[in-house]
XYZ file of N, CA and C in Angstrom:
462
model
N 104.487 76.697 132.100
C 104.168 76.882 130.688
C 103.967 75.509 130.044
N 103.348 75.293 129.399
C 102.790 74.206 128.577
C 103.446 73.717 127.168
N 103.647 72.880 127.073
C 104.869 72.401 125.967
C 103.954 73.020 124.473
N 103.003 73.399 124.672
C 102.566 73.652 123.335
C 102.677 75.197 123.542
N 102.920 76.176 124.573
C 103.539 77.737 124.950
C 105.287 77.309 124.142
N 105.729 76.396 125.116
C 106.919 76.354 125.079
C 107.762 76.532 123.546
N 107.040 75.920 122.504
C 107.444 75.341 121.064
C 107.089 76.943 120.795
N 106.138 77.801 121.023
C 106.024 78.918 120.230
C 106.782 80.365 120.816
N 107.735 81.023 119.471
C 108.320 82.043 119.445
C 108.097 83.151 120.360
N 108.549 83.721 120.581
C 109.136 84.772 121.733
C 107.913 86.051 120.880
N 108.122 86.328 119.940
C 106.967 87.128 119.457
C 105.824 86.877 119.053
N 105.507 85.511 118.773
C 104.416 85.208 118.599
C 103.245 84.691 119.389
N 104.302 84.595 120.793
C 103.795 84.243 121.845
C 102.875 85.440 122.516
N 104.122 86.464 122.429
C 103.459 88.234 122.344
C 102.143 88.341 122.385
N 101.663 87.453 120.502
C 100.970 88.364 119.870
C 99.909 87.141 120.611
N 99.800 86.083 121.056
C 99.054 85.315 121.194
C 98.367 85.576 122.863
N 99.331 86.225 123.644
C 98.960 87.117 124.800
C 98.122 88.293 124.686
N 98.298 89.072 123.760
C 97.758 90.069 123.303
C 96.271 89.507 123.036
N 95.981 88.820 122.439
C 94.756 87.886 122.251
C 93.928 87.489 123.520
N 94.731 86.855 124.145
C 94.085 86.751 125.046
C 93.314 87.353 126.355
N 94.126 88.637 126.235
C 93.957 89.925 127.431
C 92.986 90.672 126.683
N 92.471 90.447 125.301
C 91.582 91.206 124.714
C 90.151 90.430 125.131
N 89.102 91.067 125.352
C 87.836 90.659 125.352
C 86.830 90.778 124.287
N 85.964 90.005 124.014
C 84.941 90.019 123.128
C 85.134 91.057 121.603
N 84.774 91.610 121.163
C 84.693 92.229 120.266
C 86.295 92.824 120.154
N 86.761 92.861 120.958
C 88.343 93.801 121.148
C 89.566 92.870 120.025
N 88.957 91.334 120.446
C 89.997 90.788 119.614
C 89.602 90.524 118.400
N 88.532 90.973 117.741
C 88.403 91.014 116.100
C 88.991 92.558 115.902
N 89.103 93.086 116.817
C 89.728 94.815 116.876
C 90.860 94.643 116.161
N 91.528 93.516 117.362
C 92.809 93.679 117.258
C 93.600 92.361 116.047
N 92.596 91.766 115.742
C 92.813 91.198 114.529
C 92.443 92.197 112.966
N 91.564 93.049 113.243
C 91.979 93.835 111.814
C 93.013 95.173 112.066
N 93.340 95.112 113.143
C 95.051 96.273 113.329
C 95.641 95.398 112.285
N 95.912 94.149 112.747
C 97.219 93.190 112.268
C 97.107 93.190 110.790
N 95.511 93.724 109.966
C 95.514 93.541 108.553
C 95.554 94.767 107.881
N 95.990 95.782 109.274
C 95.638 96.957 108.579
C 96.998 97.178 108.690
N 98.038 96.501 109.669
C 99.470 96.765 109.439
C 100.229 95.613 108.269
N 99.585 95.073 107.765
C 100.362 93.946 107.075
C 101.013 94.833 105.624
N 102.708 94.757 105.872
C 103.249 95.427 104.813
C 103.034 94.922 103.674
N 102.955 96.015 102.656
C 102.719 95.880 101.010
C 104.054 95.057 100.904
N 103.523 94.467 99.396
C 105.095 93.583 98.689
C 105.765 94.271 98.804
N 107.117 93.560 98.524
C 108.514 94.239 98.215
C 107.754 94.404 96.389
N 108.559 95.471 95.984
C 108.418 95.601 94.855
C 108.764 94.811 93.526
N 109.862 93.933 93.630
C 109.683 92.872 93.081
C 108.942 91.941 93.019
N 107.604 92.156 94.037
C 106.686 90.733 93.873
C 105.218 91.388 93.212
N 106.065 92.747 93.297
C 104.052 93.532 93.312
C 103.565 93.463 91.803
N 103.020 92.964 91.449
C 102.007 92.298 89.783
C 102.839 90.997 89.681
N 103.427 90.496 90.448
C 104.260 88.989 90.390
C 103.534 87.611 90.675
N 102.069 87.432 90.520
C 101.705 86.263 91.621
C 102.158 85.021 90.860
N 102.781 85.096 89.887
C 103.646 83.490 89.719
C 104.571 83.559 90.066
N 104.912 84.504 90.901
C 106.320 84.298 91.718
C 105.691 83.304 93.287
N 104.611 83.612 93.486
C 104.356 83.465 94.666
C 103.119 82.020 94.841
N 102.923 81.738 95.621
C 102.357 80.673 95.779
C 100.767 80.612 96.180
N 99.783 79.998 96.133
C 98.738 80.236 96.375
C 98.371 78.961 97.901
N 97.569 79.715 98.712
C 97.185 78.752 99.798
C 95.537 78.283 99.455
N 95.686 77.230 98.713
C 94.605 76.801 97.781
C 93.776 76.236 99.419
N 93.812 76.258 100.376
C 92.786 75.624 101.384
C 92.335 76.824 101.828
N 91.996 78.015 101.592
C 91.689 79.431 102.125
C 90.726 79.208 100.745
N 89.359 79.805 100.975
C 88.499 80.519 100.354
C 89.151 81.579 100.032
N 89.374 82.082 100.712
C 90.164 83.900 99.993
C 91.084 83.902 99.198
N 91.497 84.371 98.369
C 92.925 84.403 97.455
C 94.083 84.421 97.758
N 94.575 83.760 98.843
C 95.948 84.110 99.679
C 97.221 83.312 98.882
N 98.126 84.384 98.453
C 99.409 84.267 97.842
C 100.514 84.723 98.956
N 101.804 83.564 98.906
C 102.445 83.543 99.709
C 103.724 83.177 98.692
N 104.900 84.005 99.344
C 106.493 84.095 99.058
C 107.305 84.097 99.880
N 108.360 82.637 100.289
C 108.896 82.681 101.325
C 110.756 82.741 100.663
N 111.308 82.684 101.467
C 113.082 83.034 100.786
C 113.620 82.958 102.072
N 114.725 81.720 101.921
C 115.428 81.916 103.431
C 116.587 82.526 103.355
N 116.816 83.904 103.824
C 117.710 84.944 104.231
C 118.490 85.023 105.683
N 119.883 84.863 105.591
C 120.574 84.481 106.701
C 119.972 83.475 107.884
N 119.323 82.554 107.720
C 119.574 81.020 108.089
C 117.484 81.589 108.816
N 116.677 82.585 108.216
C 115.460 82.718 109.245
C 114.827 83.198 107.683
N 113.518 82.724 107.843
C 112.229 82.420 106.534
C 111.829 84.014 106.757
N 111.595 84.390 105.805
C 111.022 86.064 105.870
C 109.664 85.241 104.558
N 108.583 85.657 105.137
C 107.170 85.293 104.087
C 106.101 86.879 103.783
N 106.373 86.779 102.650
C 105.523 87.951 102.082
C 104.067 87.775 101.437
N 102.828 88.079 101.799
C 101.704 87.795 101.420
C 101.058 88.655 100.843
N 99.966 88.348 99.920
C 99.279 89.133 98.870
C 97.726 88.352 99.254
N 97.055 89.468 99.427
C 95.912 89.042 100.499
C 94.876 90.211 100.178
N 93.439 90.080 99.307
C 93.123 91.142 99.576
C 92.340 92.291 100.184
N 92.636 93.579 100.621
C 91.798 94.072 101.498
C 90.315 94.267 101.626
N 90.028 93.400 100.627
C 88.461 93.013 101.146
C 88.322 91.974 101.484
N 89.283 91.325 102.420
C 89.104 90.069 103.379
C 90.179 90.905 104.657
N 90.034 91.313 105.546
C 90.588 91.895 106.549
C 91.150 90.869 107.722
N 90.227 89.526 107.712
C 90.439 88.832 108.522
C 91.253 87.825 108.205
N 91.257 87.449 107.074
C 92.681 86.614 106.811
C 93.636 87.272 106.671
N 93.648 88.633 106.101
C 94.840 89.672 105.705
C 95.329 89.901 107.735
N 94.302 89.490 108.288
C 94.974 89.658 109.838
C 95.533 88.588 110.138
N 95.423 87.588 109.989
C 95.858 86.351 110.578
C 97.461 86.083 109.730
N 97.590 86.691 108.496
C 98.949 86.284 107.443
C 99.685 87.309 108.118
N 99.174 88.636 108.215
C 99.856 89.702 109.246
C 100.761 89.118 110.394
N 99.763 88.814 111.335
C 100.402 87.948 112.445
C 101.048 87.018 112.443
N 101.204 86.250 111.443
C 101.885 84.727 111.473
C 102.769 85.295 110.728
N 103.413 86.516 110.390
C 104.331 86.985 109.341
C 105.242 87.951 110.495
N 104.428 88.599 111.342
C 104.946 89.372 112.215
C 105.615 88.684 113.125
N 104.998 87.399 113.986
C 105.373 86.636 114.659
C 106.462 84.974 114.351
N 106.383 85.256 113.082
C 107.600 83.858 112.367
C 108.196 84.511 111.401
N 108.415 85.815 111.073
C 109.223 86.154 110.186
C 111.224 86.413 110.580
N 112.312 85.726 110.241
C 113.216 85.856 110.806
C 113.294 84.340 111.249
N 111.995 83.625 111.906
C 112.748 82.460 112.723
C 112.888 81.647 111.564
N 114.151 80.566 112.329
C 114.331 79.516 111.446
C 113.524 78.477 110.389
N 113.751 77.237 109.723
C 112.511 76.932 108.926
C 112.219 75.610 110.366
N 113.719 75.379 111.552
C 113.103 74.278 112.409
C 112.236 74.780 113.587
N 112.246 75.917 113.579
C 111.670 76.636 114.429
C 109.642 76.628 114.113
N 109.604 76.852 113.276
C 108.517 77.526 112.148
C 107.718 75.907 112.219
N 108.466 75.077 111.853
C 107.899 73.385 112.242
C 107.795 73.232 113.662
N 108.422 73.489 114.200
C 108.073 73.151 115.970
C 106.525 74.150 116.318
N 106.504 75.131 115.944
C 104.463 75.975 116.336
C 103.593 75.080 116.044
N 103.347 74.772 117.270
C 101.714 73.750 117.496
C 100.904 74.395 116.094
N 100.316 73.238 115.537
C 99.266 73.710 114.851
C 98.306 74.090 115.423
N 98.131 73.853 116.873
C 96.933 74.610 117.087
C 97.194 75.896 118.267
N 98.262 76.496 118.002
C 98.182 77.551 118.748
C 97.612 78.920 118.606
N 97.001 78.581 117.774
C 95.823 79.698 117.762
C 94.284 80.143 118.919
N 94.463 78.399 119.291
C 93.291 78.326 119.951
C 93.455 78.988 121.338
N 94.987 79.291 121.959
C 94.970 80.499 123.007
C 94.400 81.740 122.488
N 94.262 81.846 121.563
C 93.646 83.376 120.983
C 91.993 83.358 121.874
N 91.534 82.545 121.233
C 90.169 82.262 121.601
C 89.278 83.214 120.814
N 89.436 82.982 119.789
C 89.166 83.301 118.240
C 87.427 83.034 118.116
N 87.194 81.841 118.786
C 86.155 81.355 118.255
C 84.692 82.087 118.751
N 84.956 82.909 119.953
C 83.580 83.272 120.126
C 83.485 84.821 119.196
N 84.362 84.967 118.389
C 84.117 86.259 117.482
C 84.449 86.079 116.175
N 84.167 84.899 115.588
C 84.405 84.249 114.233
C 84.216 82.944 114.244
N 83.751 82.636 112.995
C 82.580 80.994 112.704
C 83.715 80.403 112.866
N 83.847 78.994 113.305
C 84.852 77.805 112.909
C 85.519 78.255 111.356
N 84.559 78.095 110.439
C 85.538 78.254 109.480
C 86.378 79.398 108.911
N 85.957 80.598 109.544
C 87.177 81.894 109.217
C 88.204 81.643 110.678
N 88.376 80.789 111.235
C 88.892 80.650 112.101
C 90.760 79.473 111.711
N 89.762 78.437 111.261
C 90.562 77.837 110.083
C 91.284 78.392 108.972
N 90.963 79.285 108.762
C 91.839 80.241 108.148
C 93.617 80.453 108.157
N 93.511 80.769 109.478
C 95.124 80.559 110.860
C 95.944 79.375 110.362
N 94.773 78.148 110.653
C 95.191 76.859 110.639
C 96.323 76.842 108.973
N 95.155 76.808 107.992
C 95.583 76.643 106.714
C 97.072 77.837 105.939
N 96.902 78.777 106.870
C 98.136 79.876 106.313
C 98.951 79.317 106.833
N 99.034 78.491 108.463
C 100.646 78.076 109.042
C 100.948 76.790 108.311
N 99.938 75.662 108.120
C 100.160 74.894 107.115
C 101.178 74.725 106.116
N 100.784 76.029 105.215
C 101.570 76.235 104.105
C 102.561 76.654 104.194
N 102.783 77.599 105.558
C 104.265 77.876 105.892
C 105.293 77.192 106.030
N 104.636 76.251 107.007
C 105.619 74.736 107.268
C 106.137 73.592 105.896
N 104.812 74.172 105.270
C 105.508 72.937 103.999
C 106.659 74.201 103.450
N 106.722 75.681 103.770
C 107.423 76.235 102.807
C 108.867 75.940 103.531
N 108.521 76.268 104.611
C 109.756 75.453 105.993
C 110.663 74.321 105.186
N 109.708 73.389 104.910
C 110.129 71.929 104.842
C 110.295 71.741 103.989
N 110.429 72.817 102.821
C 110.938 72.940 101.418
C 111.726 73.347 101.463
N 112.708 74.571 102.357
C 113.862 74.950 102.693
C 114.863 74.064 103.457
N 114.582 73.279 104.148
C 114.747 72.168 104.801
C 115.692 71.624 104.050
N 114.833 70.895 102.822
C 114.955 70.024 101.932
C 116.161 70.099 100.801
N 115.760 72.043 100.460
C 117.065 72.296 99.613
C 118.439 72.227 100.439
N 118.048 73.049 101.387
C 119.537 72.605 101.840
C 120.421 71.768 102.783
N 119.419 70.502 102.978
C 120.009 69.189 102.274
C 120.252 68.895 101.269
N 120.477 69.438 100.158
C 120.776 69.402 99.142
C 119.734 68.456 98.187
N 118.496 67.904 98.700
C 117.425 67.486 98.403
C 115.958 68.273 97.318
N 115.656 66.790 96.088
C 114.856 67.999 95.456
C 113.177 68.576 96.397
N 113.263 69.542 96.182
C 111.974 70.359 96.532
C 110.614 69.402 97.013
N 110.156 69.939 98.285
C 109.071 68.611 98.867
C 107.757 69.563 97.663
């Protein structure tokens, strides 16, 4: 296994296998399952988006809410279903890092997406997409980090 397998989660690794055993058209399939399973808000966030954060490097409107609950990041996204393919990719990176730690969540290669092999069924730039949602995760990581070091907010 390859130190950039190694750094990524036990489920996300899953989902990144799953990717790969899919062929051609199968894995944009199986990238809009992931947007067609992505749970609604908790009800406290639902008409809330100043609760939540915006991933201003996404063309699409992607709002993100993270809260660290017993020592693992749970992230809730507001994404909407007339973008299926980012609403798949926040799916997955929610399904597959939700629960782990915030040092955990910093250790996922930024580019472990590219085992998916994404690119021959989506342009470079809806592809980047992935890139820019884990991004923001990690800074949300490294904002949890921060508080409790007792440090102000990165």
């Amino acid at each position: 296994m390859s130190d950039s397998q190694d750094a990524l989660l036990a489920r996300l690794q899953r989902i990144v296998e799953d990717f790969q055993y899919a062929e051609g058209s199968e894995k944009l399939e199986l990238l809009l399952e992931y947007s067609r399973r992505m749970p609604p808000l908790p009800e406290w966030l639902q008409g809330h988006r100043e609760q939540m954060e915006q991933v201003h490097e996404c063309m699409t409107p992607v709002f993100v809410h993270a809260e660290l609950r017993d020592g693992g990041m749970q992230f809730h996204f507001d994404i909407p279903p007339e973008s299926p393919t980012v609403r798949g990719y926040a799916a997955l990176l929610a399904e597959g890092l939700n629960g782990a730690t915030p040092e955990e969540i910093l250790r996922v290669p930024n580019d472990f997406h590219a085992a998916m092999e994404l690119e021959g069924v989506l342009s470079p730039r809806r592809v980047n997409g992935i890139y820019a949602i884990l991004a923001h995760m990690k800074r949300l990581a490294t904002r949890e980090l921060a508080r409790a070091a007792g440090q102000d907010a990165v």
